[in-house]
Amino acid sequence: MPVQAFKEQLAEEYERRFPRSAAHHRAHAASLLDGCSHAVRWAEPFMPVASRASGARVVDLDGHEFVDYWQGHFTNLLGHNPPLIRDALARALDEGRGLQTGMLHELEARAAELIVECTGTESVRVTTSGSLGTFYASLLCRGFTGRDLVLKVRGGWHGSQPFGLKGVSPHGEAYDRIETEGLSSSTPGEILLTRYNDIDELQRVFRDRGDRIACMLVEPVMGQGGGIAATPEYMREVRRLTAHHGALLVCDEIITGFRFRAGDLTQLYGIEPDLLVLGKVLGGGMPVAAVAGRRDLLALCTREQHRVKFEGGTYSAHELGLLATVTLLEHLIREEPTLYPALARAGGELREEIRGLAERAGVAVSLLGTPEPVGSSSSLLMLHVLREPGDDPASPEEMARRAHPVLDDDLLKSVFLLHGVSVRTGLGAISTVHDEDDFHRTLEGLEAGFDRLRRAGLVDAVA
């Protein structure tokens, strides 16, 4: 079946299966731009609209229940609406506190203490999103060094902020474009790109431009890049080269912070960044992000120095947000010896089941999301369908070259939803409340989805 015909058939099935969601989108098409306010929450023909979520499951307007691995943009380590956090927020509201007052509150200091304790950093400033975190971190580094160049990895996503909006999405196999209009004409020249896990290219960049590089932004596990993990050798060389050339290292751990341990992943690589950007899990389902690191570097945004305008927004350090953060971090610290090993075991078992399922279905897959320092398995499972079997891709460029020409993330998401599984990047993230029944339903759903794609002739499709 031609791909377009399959997608048209899919759209007709979505209309029949999700009529209330379809009606919702039609009713609000004029007022709600693009049907939603975050692009990655959408896939064609449209996305079911959630009515409630609890634990590992989401229920839509038509009453369909999905096993969910998107889990709030990989935020919900404890699952959707965990009682631990929900009850703490409800108590605060009942006590007449929690909504924005514009006043100081004790939770802000407690959250800072916990972040510093868990990450081994010196100071922290809280904000509301990862995009703001990486933006402020870049400003701090440029101000501190007096340099103007920001180095990032091709395929790396550091939010919708000027210093990250180059080389994010592939165009063919190339990652070289500015991602948006409206930026200053100088911006393209201020962002340098390098290939992930390629030490030789990294060394060439620093040899040629090292005296002008203010900082390097790097994720130990790439989010937009599909779960590709940095090798320990690469991370060590990133740290060595930045230090040698007087540049600063910013580790973007918005996805990985508190995902593998009660703290950052960078420590497991045995390196210390100058700044660490945290988010997602940190907020416990609330809009909380943080920039943590060296005190002398963060001091540029203090009242005393006032050199970098990192002063927060109206909702930074929101009391309910930081109540969720404090409640979650105290729980993770307390339960760390058992919680994270259990997550890793569950991830490892599901990973092997999916690998076997895909092999039986004749689908070549790569299952990413496990950085070497955490062992052989983790709670991140990023599934990619490849043209043919082989080793896991080591960079986004390699992924773009080897990716299946038809079975991309959006199509997998749309197909698997029809079989009761909600995914992102092929699968996504396991929470502490995903159980054997969830995994059984997941495997049934993936098997049915792959069978649907094979019967349509799309598994063997060529570009």
Tab-separated table of C-alpha atoms in Angstrom:
chain	number	residue	atom	x	y	z
A	1	MET	CA	0.000	0.000	0.000
A	2	PRO	CA	1.362	3.462	-0.827
A	3	VAL	CA	2.270	5.477	2.271
A	4	GLN	CA	-0.199	8.237	1.480
A	5	ALA	CA	-3.035	5.748	1.076
A	6	PHE	CA	-2.138	4.192	4.435
A	7	LYS	CA	-2.213	7.606	6.114
A	8	GLU	CA	-5.594	8.405	4.558
A	9	GLN	CA	-6.925	5.099	5.832
A	10	LEU	CA	-5.466	5.914	9.253
A	11	ALA	CA	-7.234	9.293	9.286
A	12	GLU	CA	-10.582	7.638	8.553
A	13	GLU	CA	-10.030	5.137	11.376
A	14	TYR	CA	-9.127	7.947	13.783
A	15	GLU	CA	-12.399	9.718	12.967
A	16	ARG	CA	-14.332	6.544	13.802
A	17	ARG	CA	-12.355	5.590	16.894
A	18	PHE	CA	-11.890	9.035	18.466
A	19	PRO	CA	-15.051	10.974	17.491
A	20	ARG	CA	-15.106	13.268	20.529
A	21	SER	CA	-11.472	14.241	20.076
A	22	ALA	CA	-12.114	14.848	16.371
A	23	ALA	CA	-15.110	17.038	17.223
A	24	HIS	CA	-13.047	18.919	19.820
A	25	HIS	CA	-10.357	19.754	17.271
A	26	ARG	CA	-12.887	20.901	14.690
A	27	ALA	CA	-14.723	23.067	17.212
A	28	HIS	CA	-11.597	24.873	18.376
A	29	ALA	CA	-9.574	24.998	15.151
A	30	ALA	CA	-10.042	28.735	14.705
A	31	SER	CA	-9.149	29.843	18.230
A	32	LEU	CA	-6.449	27.324	19.200
A	33	LEU	CA	-3.569	27.718	16.779
A	34	ASP	CA	-2.479	24.372	15.315
A	35	GLY	CA	-4.736	22.547	17.753
A	36	CYS	CA	-2.234	22.662	20.619
A	37	SER	CA	0.450	24.865	22.159
A	38	HIS	CA	3.386	22.454	21.948
A	39	ALA	CA	4.361	20.952	18.602
A	40	VAL	CA	5.583	17.591	19.891
A	41	ARG	CA	2.180	16.817	21.402
A	42	TRP	CA	0.728	16.528	17.908
A	43	ALA	CA	0.933	13.878	15.227
A	44	GLU	CA	-1.201	13.395	12.140
A	45	PRO	CA	-4.049	12.884	11.618
A	46	PHE	CA	-4.717	14.309	15.093
A	47	MET	CA	-4.082	13.400	18.707
A	48	PRO	CA	-6.719	12.074	21.106
A	49	VAL	CA	-7.582	14.604	23.824
A	50	ALA	CA	-6.918	13.399	27.372
A	51	SER	CA	-9.675	13.612	29.980
A	52	ARG	CA	-7.726	12.198	32.925
A	53	ALA	CA	-4.472	10.447	33.771
A	54	SER	CA	-3.320	8.305	36.663
A	55	GLY	CA	-0.228	6.187	37.128
A	56	ALA	CA	0.796	4.573	33.856
A	57	ARG	CA	-2.528	5.203	32.099
A	58	VAL	CA	-4.208	8.061	30.225
A	59	VAL	CA	-7.915	8.101	29.317
A	60	ASP	CA	-9.208	10.149	26.378
A	61	LEU	CA	-12.538	11.921	25.773
A	62	ASP	CA	-13.988	8.772	24.198
A	63	GLY	CA	-13.050	6.609	27.186
A	64	HIS	CA	-10.116	4.808	25.569
A	65	GLU	CA	-7.315	3.931	27.974
A	66	PHE	CA	-3.686	4.039	26.881
A	67	VAL	CA	-0.541	2.757	28.531
A	68	ASP	CA	1.524	5.929	28.417
A	69	TYR	CA	5.284	6.249	28.006
A	70	TRP	CA	5.310	9.944	27.091
A	71	GLN	CA	4.615	10.628	30.767
A	72	GLY	CA	4.439	14.402	30.659
A	73	HIS	CA	7.435	14.937	28.342
A	74	PHE	CA	9.403	12.289	30.346
A	75	THR	CA	8.684	14.276	33.519
A	76	ASN	CA	6.582	11.876	35.567
A	77	LEU	CA	9.045	9.496	37.177
A	78	LEU	CA	6.340	8.421	39.643
A	79	GLY	CA	3.623	8.235	36.981
A	80	HIS	CA	0.746	10.587	36.270
A	81	ASN	CA	-0.656	12.528	39.227
A	82	PRO	CA	1.129	10.532	41.941
A	83	PRO	CA	-0.675	10.685	45.312
A	84	LEU	CA	2.573	11.683	47.059
A	85	ILE	CA	2.723	14.992	45.176
A	86	ARG	CA	-0.970	15.537	44.497
A	87	ASP	CA	-1.823	15.224	48.203
A	88	ALA	CA	0.940	17.637	49.214
A	89	LEU	CA	-0.350	20.242	46.759
A	90	ALA	CA	-3.955	19.765	47.870
A	91	ARG	CA	-3.004	20.207	51.541
A	92	ALA	CA	-1.145	23.422	50.749
A	93	LEU	CA	-4.131	24.873	48.922
A	94	ASP	CA	-6.445	23.851	51.755
A	95	GLU	CA	-4.132	25.708	54.145
A	96	GLY	CA	-4.455	28.889	52.091
A	97	ARG	CA	-1.042	28.828	50.454
A	98	GLY	CA	0.534	27.778	47.188
A	99	LEU	CA	-0.658	30.198	44.510
A	100	GLN	CA	1.630	33.030	43.544
A	101	THR	CA	2.031	35.721	46.217
A	102	GLY	CA	5.157	37.464	44.991
A	103	MET	CA	6.628	36.929	48.478
A	104	LEU	CA	9.538	34.782	49.613
A	105	HIS	CA	8.735	31.358	51.016
A	106	GLU	CA	10.741	28.705	52.848
A	107	LEU	CA	10.416	26.100	50.113
A	108	GLU	CA	12.648	28.083	47.761
A	109	ALA	CA	15.621	27.716	50.099
A	110	ARG	CA	14.834	24.066	50.836
A	111	ALA	CA	14.648	23.239	47.124
A	112	ALA	CA	18.008	24.956	46.542
A	113	GLU	CA	19.587	22.988	49.386
A	114	LEU	CA	18.338	19.700	47.983
A	115	ILE	CA	19.507	20.463	44.433
A	116	VAL	CA	22.978	21.456	45.654
A	117	GLU	CA	23.153	18.365	47.867
A	118	CYS	CA	22.081	15.991	45.082
A	119	THR	CA	24.282	17.424	42.338
A	120	GLY	CA	27.424	18.493	44.214
A	121	THR	CA	27.085	22.033	42.848
A	122	GLU	CA	27.660	25.246	44.792
A	123	SER	CA	24.679	27.493	44.065
A	124	VAL	CA	21.402	27.403	42.188
A	125	ARG	CA	18.873	29.739	40.651
A	126	VAL	CA	15.385	28.517	39.845
A	127	THR	CA	13.362	29.308	36.727
A	128	THR	CA	10.317	27.817	34.988
A	129	SER	CA	11.510	25.961	31.878
A	130	GLY	CA	14.487	24.203	30.401
A	131	SER	CA	14.570	26.654	27.505
A	132	LEU	CA	15.020	29.532	29.923
A	133	GLY	CA	17.613	27.519	31.825
A	134	THR	CA	19.852	26.940	28.818
A	135	PHE	CA	19.322	30.534	27.653
A	136	TYR	CA	20.412	31.982	30.995
A	137	ALA	CA	23.310	29.534	31.195
A	138	SER	CA	24.527	30.703	27.775
A	139	LEU	CA	24.265	34.356	28.824
A	140	LEU	CA	26.233	33.643	31.987
A	141	CYS	CA	28.983	31.894	30.036
A	142	ARG	CA	29.262	34.628	27.417
A	143	GLY	CA	29.333	37.286	30.112
A	144	PHE	CA	31.873	35.452	32.250
A	145	THR	CA	34.308	34.657	29.420
A	146	GLY	CA	33.796	37.771	27.293
A	147	ARG	CA	33.456	35.445	24.266
A	148	ASP	CA	30.585	35.135	21.827
A	149	LEU	CA	30.562	31.601	20.394
A	150	VAL	CA	28.355	28.793	21.693
A	151	LEU	CA	29.210	25.245	20.636
A	152	LYS	CA	26.514	22.588	20.485
A	153	VAL	CA	25.995	19.151	19.003
A	154	ARG	CA	24.200	18.634	15.701
A	155	GLY	CA	20.762	17.272	16.488
A	156	GLY	CA	20.878	18.613	20.038
A	157	TRP	CA	17.812	20.404	21.384
A	158	HIS	CA	18.282	22.993	24.127
A	159	GLY	CA	14.891	24.664	23.896
A	160	SER	CA	13.462	27.556	21.899
A	161	GLN	CA	16.135	30.062	22.789
A	162	PRO	CA	18.535	31.868	20.432
A	163	PHE	CA	21.718	29.976	21.357
A	164	GLY	CA	20.154	26.573	20.638
A	165	LEU	CA	18.176	27.132	17.453
A	166	LYS	CA	20.668	25.893	14.911
A	167	GLY	CA	21.311	22.359	13.720
A	168	VAL	CA	18.396	20.748	15.563
A	169	SER	CA	16.427	19.017	12.786
A	170	PRO	CA	17.813	17.000	9.882
A	171	HIS	CA	17.416	18.188	6.314
A	172	GLY	CA	18.302	15.051	4.483
A	173	GLU	CA	21.272	13.921	6.532
A	174	ALA	CA	22.537	17.449	7.241
A	175	TYR	CA	22.087	19.403	10.455
A	176	ASP	CA	23.166	22.876	9.456
A	177	ARG	CA	20.143	25.168	9.319
A	178	ILE	CA	18.872	27.917	11.565
A	179	GLU	CA	15.562	26.578	12.888
A	180	THR	CA	13.532	29.789	12.954
A	181	GLU	CA	13.099	33.149	11.360
A	182	GLY	CA	13.294	36.283	13.451
A	183	LEU	CA	16.741	35.861	14.984
A	184	SER	CA	19.487	38.426	14.708
A	185	SER	CA	21.544	38.163	11.528
A	186	SER	CA	24.609	37.521	13.699
A	187	THR	CA	23.127	34.435	15.388
A	188	PRO	CA	24.084	31.794	12.800
A	189	GLY	CA	27.732	32.733	13.077
A	190	GLU	CA	27.636	32.624	16.881
A	191	ILE	CA	26.546	28.985	17.065
A	192	LEU	CA	29.117	26.333	16.186
A	193	LEU	CA	28.147	22.721	15.531
A	194	THR	CA	29.984	19.466	16.092
A	195	ARG	CA	29.183	15.773	15.682
A	196	TYR	CA	28.140	13.864	18.802
A	197	ASN	CA	30.609	11.241	20.027
A	198	ASP	CA	33.165	12.328	17.407
A	199	ILE	CA	36.321	13.216	19.340
A	200	ASP	CA	38.351	14.042	16.234
A	201	GLU	CA	35.857	16.636	15.020
A	202	LEU	CA	35.537	18.079	18.518
A	203	GLN	CA	39.293	18.530	18.695
A	204	ARG	CA	39.314	20.258	15.290
A	205	VAL	CA	36.616	22.713	16.381
A	206	PHE	CA	38.540	23.673	19.496
A	207	ARG	CA	41.832	23.840	17.620
A	208	ASP	CA	40.298	26.252	15.095
A	209	ARG	CA	37.989	28.336	17.282
A	210	GLY	CA	38.736	27.445	20.899
A	211	ASP	CA	39.865	30.931	21.883
A	212	ARG	CA	36.429	32.339	20.955
A	213	ILE	CA	34.175	29.631	22.397
A	214	ALA	CA	32.314	30.803	25.498
A	215	CYS	CA	30.735	27.438	26.281
A	216	MET	CA	29.685	24.069	25.010
A	217	LEU	CA	26.117	22.869	25.547
A	218	VAL	CA	25.873	19.089	25.683
A	219	GLU	CA	23.397	16.435	26.817
A	220	PRO	CA	24.782	13.181	28.225
A	221	VAL	CA	21.760	11.516	26.595
A	222	MET	CA	20.239	13.317	23.626
A	223	GLY	CA	16.506	14.009	23.771
A	224	GLN	CA	15.703	15.324	20.299
A	225	GLY	CA	18.563	13.136	19.100
A	226	GLY	CA	16.562	10.057	20.022
A	227	GLY	CA	18.218	8.789	23.185
A	228	ILE	CA	21.754	8.461	21.840
A	229	ALA	CA	24.108	8.484	24.825
A	230	ALA	CA	27.531	10.067	25.037
A	231	THR	CA	30.432	7.704	25.426
A	232	PRO	CA	32.529	8.225	28.576
A	233	GLU	CA	35.544	9.006	26.371
A	234	TYR	CA	33.617	11.739	24.584
A	235	MET	CA	32.390	13.374	27.787
A	236	ARG	CA	35.896	13.317	29.262
A	237	GLU	CA	37.283	14.965	26.128
A	238	VAL	CA	34.532	17.600	26.191
A	239	ARG	CA	35.574	18.466	29.740
A	240	ARG	CA	39.289	18.440	28.934
A	241	LEU	CA	38.993	20.642	25.858
A	242	THR	CA	36.656	23.209	27.418
A	243	ALA	CA	38.952	23.552	30.426
A	244	HIS	CA	42.100	23.717	28.286
A	245	HIS	CA	40.717	26.477	26.059
A	246	GLY	CA	39.114	28.526	28.818
A	247	ALA	CA	35.579	27.687	27.670
A	248	LEU	CA	32.797	26.652	30.037
A	249	LEU	CA	30.908	23.357	30.036
A	250	VAL	CA	27.126	23.454	30.359
A	251	CYS	CA	25.530	20.033	30.806
A	252	ASP	CA	21.898	20.039	29.762
A	253	GLU	CA	20.327	17.436	32.048
A	254	ILE	CA	16.734	18.496	31.628
A	255	ILE	CA	15.848	14.930	30.626
A	256	THR	CA	18.533	12.977	32.479
A	257	GLY	CA	18.616	14.799	35.830
A	258	PHE	CA	17.020	12.578	38.526
A	259	ARG	CA	16.092	10.020	35.853
A	260	PHE	CA	18.880	7.526	36.674
A	261	ARG	CA	19.767	8.485	40.243
A	262	ALA	CA	18.834	11.057	42.871
A	263	GLY	CA	20.988	13.670	41.170
A	264	ASP	CA	22.618	14.376	37.827
A	265	LEU	CA	23.975	11.844	35.355
A	266	THR	CA	27.150	13.841	34.700
A	267	GLN	CA	28.617	12.755	38.030
A	268	LEU	CA	28.481	9.131	36.878
A	269	TYR	CA	30.701	10.120	33.942
A	270	GLY	CA	33.231	11.350	36.491
A	271	ILE	CA	33.247	14.952	35.292
A	272	GLU	CA	32.136	18.239	36.798
A	273	PRO	CA	30.436	20.786	34.542
A	274	ASP	CA	30.622	24.510	35.176
A	275	LEU	CA	26.846	24.782	34.941
A	276	LEU	CA	24.120	22.167	35.109
A	277	VAL	CA	20.636	22.786	33.712
A	278	LEU	CA	17.843	20.755	35.286
A	279	GLY	CA	14.120	20.412	34.636
A	280	LYS	CA	11.393	17.854	33.867
A	281	VAL	CA	11.660	15.255	36.693
A	282	LEU	CA	12.895	18.027	39.008
A	283	GLY	CA	9.459	19.682	38.983
A	284	GLY	CA	7.437	16.598	39.833
A	285	GLY	CA	4.906	17.542	37.143
A	286	MET	CA	5.072	21.294	37.822
A	287	PRO	CA	6.914	23.982	35.753
A	288	VAL	CA	10.269	24.043	37.554
A	289	ALA	CA	13.771	24.256	36.101
A	290	ALA	CA	17.093	25.278	37.594
A	291	VAL	CA	20.599	26.375	36.712
A	292	ALA	CA	23.128	25.057	39.214
A	293	GLY	CA	26.907	25.236	39.298
A	294	ARG	CA	29.885	27.351	40.205
A	295	ARG	CA	29.170	30.184	42.590
A	296	ASP	CA	31.626	32.583	40.910
A	297	LEU	CA	29.865	32.038	37.578
A	298	LEU	CA	26.324	32.356	38.902
A	299	ALA	CA	27.415	35.442	40.830
A	300	LEU	CA	27.140	37.445	37.594
A	301	CYS	CA	23.371	37.537	38.095
A	302	THR	CA	23.436	38.546	41.762
A	303	ARG	CA	22.316	41.903	43.132
A	304	GLU	CA	25.958	42.661	43.908
A	305	GLN	CA	27.354	42.184	40.376
A	306	HIS	CA	24.223	42.632	38.275
A	307	ARG	CA	26.022	41.752	35.034
A	308	VAL	CA	23.624	39.132	33.620
A	309	LYS	CA	19.873	39.686	33.709
A	310	PHE	CA	18.899	36.291	35.121
A	311	GLU	CA	16.358	37.592	37.609
A	312	GLY	CA	13.455	35.226	37.114
A	313	GLY	CA	9.928	35.720	35.820
A	314	THR	CA	6.577	36.122	37.511
A	315	TYR	CA	6.182	32.414	38.164
A	316	SER	CA	9.775	31.458	38.970
A	317	ALA	CA	10.069	29.741	42.362
A	318	HIS	CA	6.294	29.289	42.426
A	319	GLU	CA	5.370	27.847	45.816
A	320	LEU	CA	3.307	24.916	44.536
A	321	GLY	CA	5.999	24.085	41.988
A	322	LEU	CA	8.734	24.002	44.599
A	323	LEU	CA	6.514	22.078	47.004
A	324	ALA	CA	6.316	19.401	44.301
A	325	THR	CA	10.110	19.593	43.846
A	326	VAL	CA	10.883	19.299	47.558
A	327	THR	CA	8.357	16.497	48.071
A	328	LEU	CA	9.750	14.545	45.122
A	329	LEU	CA	13.456	15.046	45.866
A	330	GLU	CA	13.097	14.071	49.495
A	331	HIS	CA	11.320	10.913	48.337
A	332	LEU	CA	13.959	10.102	45.711
A	333	ILE	CA	16.810	10.602	48.169
A	334	ARG	CA	15.082	8.361	50.691
A	335	GLU	CA	14.181	5.615	48.193
A	336	GLU	CA	17.245	5.823	45.937
A	337	PRO	CA	18.779	2.447	46.952
A	338	THR	CA	15.714	0.515	45.749
A	339	LEU	CA	13.759	2.816	43.410
A	340	TYR	CA	16.351	3.278	40.674
A	341	PRO	CA	17.550	-0.339	40.477
A	342	ALA	CA	13.907	-1.457	40.174
A	343	LEU	CA	13.322	1.032	37.345
A	344	ALA	CA	16.452	-0.175	35.550
A	345	ARG	CA	15.423	-3.840	35.893
A	346	ALA	CA	11.949	-3.134	34.527
A	347	GLY	CA	13.467	-1.189	31.649
A	348	GLY	CA	15.912	-3.959	30.880
A	349	GLU	CA	13.237	-6.644	30.843
A	350	LEU	CA	10.907	-4.615	28.617
A	351	ARG	CA	13.791	-3.747	26.320
A	352	GLU	CA	14.598	-7.414	25.748
A	353	GLU	CA	10.940	-8.305	25.168
A	354	ILE	CA	10.616	-5.544	22.563
A	355	ARG	CA	13.851	-6.580	20.903
A	356	GLY	CA	12.559	-10.135	20.545
A	357	LEU	CA	9.153	-8.970	19.355
A	358	ALA	CA	10.695	-6.756	16.674
A	359	GLU	CA	12.970	-9.562	15.514
A	360	ARG	CA	10.006	-11.920	15.155
A	361	ALA	CA	8.146	-9.218	13.224
A	362	GLY	CA	11.107	-8.717	10.899
A	363	VAL	CA	11.578	-5.111	11.984
A	364	ALA	CA	15.129	-3.812	12.472
A	365	VAL	CA	15.165	-1.626	15.572
A	366	SER	CA	17.589	0.283	17.736
A	367	LEU	CA	16.658	0.678	21.408
A	368	LEU	CA	18.471	3.661	22.892
A	369	GLY	CA	18.411	5.602	26.144
A	370	THR	CA	20.904	3.735	28.328
A	371	PRO	CA	24.169	5.612	28.963
A	372	GLU	CA	27.158	3.386	29.675
A	373	PRO	CA	27.782	4.676	33.231
A	374	VAL	CA	24.377	3.443	34.474
A	375	GLY	CA	24.884	-0.137	33.308
A	376	SER	CA	23.089	-2.249	30.731
A	377	SER	CA	19.539	-0.956	31.162
A	378	SER	CA	17.549	2.085	32.206
A	379	SER	CA	14.040	3.532	32.356
A	380	LEU	CA	14.485	5.386	29.043
A	381	LEU	CA	13.579	3.290	25.995
A	382	MET	CA	13.839	5.131	22.685
A	383	LEU	CA	12.829	2.850	19.819
A	384	HIS	CA	13.912	3.596	16.243
A	385	VAL	CA	13.135	1.551	13.160
A	386	LEU	CA	16.161	1.226	10.901
A	387	ARG	CA	16.599	0.304	7.258
A	388	GLU	CA	18.525	-2.801	8.261
A	389	PRO	CA	19.971	-4.369	11.430
A	390	GLY	CA	23.262	-3.130	12.842
A	391	ASP	CA	24.934	-1.465	15.780
A	392	ASP	CA	23.151	1.385	17.533
A	393	PRO	CA	23.710	4.762	15.843
A	394	ALA	CA	26.281	6.923	17.665
A	395	SER	CA	25.159	10.320	16.354
A	396	PRO	CA	22.055	12.009	14.923
A	397	GLU	CA	23.728	12.144	11.489
A	398	GLU	CA	24.162	8.377	11.541
A	399	MET	CA	20.578	7.971	12.738
A	400	ALA	CA	19.285	10.115	9.869
A	401	ARG	CA	21.277	8.041	7.369
A	402	ARG	CA	20.114	4.683	8.711
A	403	ALA	CA	16.529	5.496	9.711
A	404	HIS	CA	13.669	3.671	8.017
A	405	PRO	CA	12.352	5.869	5.184
A	406	VAL	CA	8.692	5.529	6.255
A	407	LEU	CA	8.382	4.304	9.843
A	408	ASP	CA	9.281	7.502	11.677
A	409	ASP	CA	8.286	8.531	15.200
A	410	ASP	CA	5.078	10.310	14.188
A	411	LEU	CA	3.763	7.344	12.219
A	412	LEU	CA	4.652	4.873	14.986
A	413	LYS	CA	2.928	7.118	17.534
A	414	SER	CA	-0.266	7.295	15.465
A	415	VAL	CA	-0.338	3.553	14.803
A	416	PHE	CA	0.483	2.436	18.345
A	417	LEU	CA	-2.240	4.707	19.785
A	418	LEU	CA	-4.814	2.658	17.867
A	419	HIS	CA	-3.533	-0.343	19.801
A	420	GLY	CA	-3.619	1.254	23.249
A	421	VAL	CA	-0.030	2.467	23.640
A	422	SER	CA	1.040	6.124	23.859
A	423	VAL	CA	4.672	6.633	22.834
A	424	ARG	CA	7.231	9.301	22.097
A	425	THR	CA	10.514	8.575	20.284
A	426	GLY	CA	9.286	5.062	19.575
A	427	LEU	CA	8.442	4.280	23.181
A	428	GLY	CA	9.599	6.707	25.906
A	429	ALA	CA	10.068	6.495	29.656
A	430	ILE	CA	9.038	3.974	32.293
A	431	SER	CA	7.668	5.254	35.581
A	432	THR	CA	7.807	3.552	38.967
A	433	VAL	CA	4.154	2.533	38.605
A	434	HIS	CA	4.298	0.761	35.244
A	435	ASP	CA	3.599	-2.875	36.100
A	436	GLU	CA	3.462	-6.301	34.475
A	437	ASP	CA	-0.057	-5.714	33.134
A	438	ASP	CA	1.082	-2.445	31.540
A	439	PHE	CA	4.053	-4.164	29.939
A	440	HIS	CA	1.863	-7.041	28.700
A	441	ARG	CA	-0.558	-4.584	27.090
A	442	THR	CA	2.384	-2.667	25.639
A	443	LEU	CA	3.859	-5.734	23.974
A	444	GLU	CA	0.465	-6.725	22.584
A	445	GLY	CA	-0.024	-3.195	21.238
A	446	LEU	CA	3.408	-2.988	19.633
A	447	GLU	CA	3.012	-6.430	18.087
A	448	ALA	CA	-0.357	-5.459	16.616
A	449	GLY	CA	1.055	-2.160	15.376
A	450	PHE	CA	4.013	-3.777	13.654
A	451	ASP	CA	1.686	-6.372	12.135
A	452	ARG	CA	-0.545	-3.593	10.764
A	453	LEU	CA	2.467	-1.870	9.219
A	454	ARG	CA	3.771	-5.110	7.731
A	455	ARG	CA	0.403	-6.032	6.217
A	456	ALA	CA	0.329	-2.595	4.609
A	457	GLY	CA	3.725	-3.292	3.055
A	458	LEU	CA	5.396	-0.400	4.899
A	459	VAL	CA	8.020	-2.394	6.828
A	460	ASP	CA	9.692	-3.353	3.567
A	461	ALA	CA	9.121	0.038	1.940
A	462	VAL	CA	12.100	1.812	0.400
A	463	ALA	CA	12.652	5.528	-0.144
